Coordinates of C-alpha atoms in Angstrom, one line a residue:
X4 CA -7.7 -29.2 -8.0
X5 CA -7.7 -25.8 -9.1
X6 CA -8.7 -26.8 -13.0
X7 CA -7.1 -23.8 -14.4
X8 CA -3.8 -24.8 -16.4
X9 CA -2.8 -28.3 -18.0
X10 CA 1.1 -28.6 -18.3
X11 CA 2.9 -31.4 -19.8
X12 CA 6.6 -32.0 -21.3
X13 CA 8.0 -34.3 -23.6
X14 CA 11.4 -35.0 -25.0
X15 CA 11.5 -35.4 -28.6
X16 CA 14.5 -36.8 -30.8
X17 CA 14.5 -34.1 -32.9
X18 CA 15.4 -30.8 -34.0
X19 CA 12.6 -27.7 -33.5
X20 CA 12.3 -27.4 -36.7
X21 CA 10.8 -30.8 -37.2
X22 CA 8.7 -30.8 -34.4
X23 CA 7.8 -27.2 -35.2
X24 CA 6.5 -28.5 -38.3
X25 CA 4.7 -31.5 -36.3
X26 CA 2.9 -29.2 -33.5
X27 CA 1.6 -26.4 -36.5
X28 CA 1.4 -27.5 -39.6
X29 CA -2.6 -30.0 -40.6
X30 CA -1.0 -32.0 -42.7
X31 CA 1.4 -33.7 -39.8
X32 CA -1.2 -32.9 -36.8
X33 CA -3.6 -35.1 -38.1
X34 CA -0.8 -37.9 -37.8
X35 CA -0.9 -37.5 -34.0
X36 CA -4.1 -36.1 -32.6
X37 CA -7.3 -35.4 -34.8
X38 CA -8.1 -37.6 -37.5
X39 CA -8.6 -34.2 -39.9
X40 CA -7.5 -31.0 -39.5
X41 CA -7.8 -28.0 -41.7
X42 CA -6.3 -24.4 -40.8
X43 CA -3.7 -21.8 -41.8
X44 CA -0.9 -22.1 -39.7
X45 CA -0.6 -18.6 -39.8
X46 CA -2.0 -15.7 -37.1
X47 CA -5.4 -15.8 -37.6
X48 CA -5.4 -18.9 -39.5
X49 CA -9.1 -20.2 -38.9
X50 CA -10.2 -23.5 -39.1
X51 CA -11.4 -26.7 -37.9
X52 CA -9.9 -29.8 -36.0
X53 CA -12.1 -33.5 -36.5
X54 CA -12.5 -36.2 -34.5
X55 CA -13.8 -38.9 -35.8
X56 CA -16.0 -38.8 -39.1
X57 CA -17.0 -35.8 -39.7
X58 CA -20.0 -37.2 -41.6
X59 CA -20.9 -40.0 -39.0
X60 CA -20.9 -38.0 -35.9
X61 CA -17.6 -36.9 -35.8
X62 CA -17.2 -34.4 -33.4
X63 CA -16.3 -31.0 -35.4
X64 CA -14.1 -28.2 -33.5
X65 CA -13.5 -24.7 -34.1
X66 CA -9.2 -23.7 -34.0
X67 CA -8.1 -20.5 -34.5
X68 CA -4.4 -20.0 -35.0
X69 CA -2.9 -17.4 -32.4
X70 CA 0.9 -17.4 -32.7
X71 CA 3.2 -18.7 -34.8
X72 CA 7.3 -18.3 -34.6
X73 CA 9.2 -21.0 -35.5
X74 CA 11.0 -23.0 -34.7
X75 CA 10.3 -21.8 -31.0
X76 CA 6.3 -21.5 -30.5
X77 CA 3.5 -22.3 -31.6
X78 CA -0.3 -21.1 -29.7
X79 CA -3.8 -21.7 -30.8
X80 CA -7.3 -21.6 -29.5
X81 CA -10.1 -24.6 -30.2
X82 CA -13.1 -25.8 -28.7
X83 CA -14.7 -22.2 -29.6
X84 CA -18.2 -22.9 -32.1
X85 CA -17.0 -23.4 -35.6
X86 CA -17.4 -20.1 -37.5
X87 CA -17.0 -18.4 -34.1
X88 CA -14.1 -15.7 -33.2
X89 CA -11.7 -17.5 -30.6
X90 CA -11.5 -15.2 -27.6
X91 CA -11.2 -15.7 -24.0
X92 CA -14.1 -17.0 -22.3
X93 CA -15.4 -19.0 -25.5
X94 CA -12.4 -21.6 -26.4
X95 CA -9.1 -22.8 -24.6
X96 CA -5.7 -21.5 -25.1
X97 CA -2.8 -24.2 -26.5
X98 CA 1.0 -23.3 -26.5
X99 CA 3.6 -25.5 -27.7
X100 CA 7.2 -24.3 -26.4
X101 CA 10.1 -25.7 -28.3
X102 CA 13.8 -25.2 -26.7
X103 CA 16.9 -26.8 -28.1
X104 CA 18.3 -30.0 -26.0
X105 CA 20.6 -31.9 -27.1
X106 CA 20.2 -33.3 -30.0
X107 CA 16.3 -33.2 -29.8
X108 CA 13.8 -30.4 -28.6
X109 CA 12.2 -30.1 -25.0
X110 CA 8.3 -29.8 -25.7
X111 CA 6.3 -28.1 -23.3
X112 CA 2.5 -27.6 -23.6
X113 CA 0.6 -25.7 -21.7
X114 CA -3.5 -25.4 -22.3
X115 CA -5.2 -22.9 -20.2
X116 CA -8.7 -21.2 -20.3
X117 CA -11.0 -23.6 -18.5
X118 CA -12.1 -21.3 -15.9
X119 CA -12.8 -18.3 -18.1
X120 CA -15.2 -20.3 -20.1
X121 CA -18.2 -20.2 -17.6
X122 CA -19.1 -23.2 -17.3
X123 CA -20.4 -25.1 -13.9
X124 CA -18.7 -26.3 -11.3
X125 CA -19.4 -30.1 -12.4
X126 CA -18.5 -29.3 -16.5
X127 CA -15.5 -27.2 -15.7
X128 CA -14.0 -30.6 -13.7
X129 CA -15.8 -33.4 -16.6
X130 CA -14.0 -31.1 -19.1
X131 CA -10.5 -30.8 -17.2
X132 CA -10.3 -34.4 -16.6
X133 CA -11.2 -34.8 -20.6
X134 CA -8.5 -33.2 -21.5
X135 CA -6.0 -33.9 -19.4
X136 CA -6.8 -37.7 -20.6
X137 CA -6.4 -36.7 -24.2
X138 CA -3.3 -35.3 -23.7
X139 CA -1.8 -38.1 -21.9
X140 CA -3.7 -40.0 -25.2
X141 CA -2.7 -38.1 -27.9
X142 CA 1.2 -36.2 -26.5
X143 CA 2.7 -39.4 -26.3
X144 CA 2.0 -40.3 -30.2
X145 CA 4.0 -37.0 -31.1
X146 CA 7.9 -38.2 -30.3
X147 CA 7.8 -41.1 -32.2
X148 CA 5.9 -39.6 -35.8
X149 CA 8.5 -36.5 -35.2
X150 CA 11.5 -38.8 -34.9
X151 CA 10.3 -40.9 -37.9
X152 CA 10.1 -37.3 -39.5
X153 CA 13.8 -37.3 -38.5
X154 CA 15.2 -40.0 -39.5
X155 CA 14.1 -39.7 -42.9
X156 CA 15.3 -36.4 -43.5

Protein backbone atom coordinates (compact mmCIF):
# COMPACT_ATOMS: atom_id res chain seq x y z
CA UNK A 1 0.00 0.00 0.00
CA UNK A 2 1.23 3.25 -1.03
CA UNK A 3 -0.78 5.29 1.96
CA UNK A 4 -0.94 8.40 -0.05
CA UNK A 5 -4.70 9.08 -1.17
CA UNK A 6 -8.13 7.69 0.40
CA UNK A 7 -10.96 7.68 -2.26
CA UNK A 8 -14.38 6.75 -1.66
CA UNK A 9 -17.98 7.35 -3.52
CA UNK A 10 -21.34 7.33 -2.43
CA UNK A 11 -24.69 7.86 -4.03
CA UNK A 12 -26.89 10.07 -2.31
CA UNK A 13 -30.81 10.62 -2.92
CA UNK A 14 -30.50 14.05 -3.26
CA UNK A 15 -29.94 17.17 -5.07
CA UNK A 16 -26.12 18.97 -4.61
CA UNK A 17 -27.53 21.49 -3.04
CA UNK A 18 -28.68 19.46 -0.14
CA UNK A 19 -25.78 17.51 0.22
CA UNK A 20 -23.68 20.63 -0.45
CA UNK A 21 -25.21 21.87 2.56
CA UNK A 22 -24.57 18.44 4.44
CA UNK A 23 -20.69 18.09 3.44
CA UNK A 24 -19.95 22.19 4.46
CA UNK A 25 -22.08 23.64 6.57
CA UNK A 26 -21.32 22.67 11.24
CA UNK A 27 -24.56 22.68 11.90
CA UNK A 28 -25.43 19.41 9.54
CA UNK A 29 -21.71 17.84 9.77
CA UNK A 30 -22.02 17.28 13.25
CA UNK A 31 -25.15 15.04 12.32
CA UNK A 32 -22.91 12.61 10.48
CA UNK A 33 -19.28 12.73 11.64
CA UNK A 34 -17.98 14.76 14.73
CA UNK A 35 -20.07 15.16 17.57
CA UNK A 36 -19.27 19.33 17.45
CA UNK A 37 -18.05 21.21 14.85
CA UNK A 38 -17.47 24.91 14.75
CA UNK A 39 -16.03 26.80 11.43
CA UNK A 40 -16.84 29.22 8.70
CA UNK A 41 -17.71 27.57 5.79
CA UNK A 42 -16.05 30.05 3.97
CA UNK A 43 -12.21 30.19 2.44
CA UNK A 44 -10.28 30.49 5.29
CA UNK A 45 -12.94 29.73 7.63
CA UNK A 46 -10.91 28.37 10.79
CA UNK A 47 -12.11 26.23 13.30
CA UNK A 48 -12.40 23.12 15.12
CA UNK A 49 -13.93 19.60 14.55
CA UNK A 50 -14.77 17.36 18.22
CA UNK A 51 -14.85 14.05 18.92
CA UNK A 52 -16.20 13.18 21.72
CA UNK A 53 -16.50 15.59 24.83
CA UNK A 54 -14.52 18.12 24.49
CA UNK A 55 -14.36 18.60 28.28
CA UNK A 56 -13.84 14.69 29.11
CA UNK A 57 -11.17 13.89 26.74
CA UNK A 58 -12.68 14.55 23.68
CA UNK A 59 -10.30 14.59 21.14
CA UNK A 60 -10.14 18.43 19.75
CA UNK A 61 -9.06 19.01 15.94
CA UNK A 62 -7.88 21.86 14.00
CA UNK A 63 -10.07 22.50 10.31
CA UNK A 64 -9.43 25.06 8.14
CA UNK A 65 -11.79 25.72 5.36
CA UNK A 66 -9.99 25.66 1.76
CA UNK A 67 -12.58 25.83 -0.93
CA UNK A 68 -15.94 26.30 -1.16
CA UNK A 69 -18.33 26.44 -4.50
CA UNK A 70 -21.46 25.16 -4.25
CA UNK A 71 -23.23 23.11 -5.03
CA UNK A 72 -20.18 21.36 -6.71
CA UNK A 73 -17.10 21.23 -4.08
CA UNK A 74 -16.28 21.53 -1.08
CA UNK A 75 -12.20 21.09 0.35
CA UNK A 76 -10.86 21.52 3.80
CA UNK A 77 -7.81 20.68 5.80
CA UNK A 78 -7.93 19.16 9.70
CA UNK A 79 -5.79 17.26 11.88
CA UNK A 80 -3.36 20.42 11.82
CA UNK A 81 -2.79 21.75 15.89
CA UNK A 82 -5.69 23.88 16.73
CA UNK A 83 -4.72 27.62 16.34
CA UNK A 84 -2.23 26.36 13.74
CA UNK A 85 -2.20 27.54 9.93
CA UNK A 86 -3.33 24.36 7.68
CA UNK A 87 -0.61 23.90 5.17
CA UNK A 88 0.84 21.00 3.52
CA UNK A 89 2.99 18.84 5.63
CA UNK A 90 1.03 19.71 8.96
CA UNK A 91 -2.77 18.59 8.33
CA UNK A 92 -4.62 16.37 5.58
CA UNK A 93 -6.46 17.59 2.60
CA UNK A 94 -10.46 16.63 2.26
CA UNK A 95 -12.47 17.22 -1.06
CA UNK A 96 -15.98 16.52 -1.47
CA UNK A 97 -16.99 16.36 -5.31
CA UNK A 98 -20.63 16.67 -5.95
CA UNK A 99 -21.88 15.88 -9.76
CA UNK A 100 -25.53 15.72 -10.70
CA UNK A 101 -27.03 11.90 -11.23
CA UNK A 102 -30.16 11.36 -11.54
CA UNK A 103 -32.19 12.45 -9.32
CA UNK A 104 -29.51 12.45 -6.55
CA UNK A 105 -25.75 13.54 -6.47
CA UNK A 106 -22.62 11.24 -6.94
CA UNK A 107 -20.31 12.00 -3.81
CA UNK A 108 -16.77 11.49 -4.23
CA UNK A 109 -14.19 12.10 -1.38
CA UNK A 110 -10.94 12.16 -1.75
CA UNK A 111 -8.44 12.78 1.46
CA UNK A 112 -4.77 13.10 0.66
CA UNK A 113 -1.71 14.40 2.62
CA UNK A 114 -0.51 11.52 4.63
CA UNK A 115 2.80 11.30 3.19
CA UNK A 116 3.66 14.92 3.35
CA UNK A 117 3.10 14.97 7.00
CA UNK A 118 6.45 13.34 8.10
CA UNK A 119 5.60 10.97 10.04
CA UNK A 120 7.26 7.32 10.43
CA UNK A 121 6.94 4.59 8.53
CA UNK A 122 4.77 2.67 11.35
CA UNK A 123 2.43 6.11 12.14
CA UNK A 124 1.98 6.98 8.45
CA UNK A 125 0.30 3.24 8.10
CA UNK A 126 -1.63 3.31 12.06
CA UNK A 127 -2.94 6.70 10.73
CA UNK A 128 -3.97 5.51 7.01
CA UNK A 129 -5.76 2.58 8.36
CA UNK A 130 -7.54 5.10 10.97
CA UNK A 131 -8.89 6.85 8.55
CA UNK A 132 -9.75 4.82 6.12
CA UNK A 133 -11.94 2.99 9.04
CA UNK A 134 -13.61 6.34 9.89
CA UNK A 135 -14.64 6.89 6.66
CA UNK A 136 -16.13 3.61 6.07
CA UNK A 137 -17.68 4.68 9.85
CA UNK A 138 -18.74 7.86 9.42
CA UNK A 139 -19.49 8.22 4.92
CA UNK A 140 -22.10 5.76 5.13
CA UNK A 141 -24.17 7.90 7.92
CA UNK A 142 -24.22 10.83 5.27
CA UNK A 143 -26.96 9.36 2.49
CA UNK A 144 -29.53 8.75 4.74
CA UNK A 145 -29.35 12.37 7.09
CA UNK A 146 -29.10 14.09 3.45
CA UNK A 147 -32.17 12.23 2.12
CA UNK A 148 -34.09 12.90 5.40
CA UNK A 149 -32.96 16.56 4.53
CA UNK A 150 -34.79 15.81 1.27
CA UNK A 151 -37.67 14.63 1.88
CA UNK A 152 -38.59 17.23 4.15
CA UNK A 153 -37.96 19.96 1.91
Amino acid sequence: MEFGTIQREIYVEAAPEVVFEVVSSPEHVREWWPDDARYEAVPGGAGEIVFGERDAGGTVVGFTVVDARPPRTFSFRWTHPVGETAVEGNSLLVTFELTPSGGGTLLKMTESGFREMGWEAAVLEEQYKEHISGWDFYLPRLAPYAETLAAGS
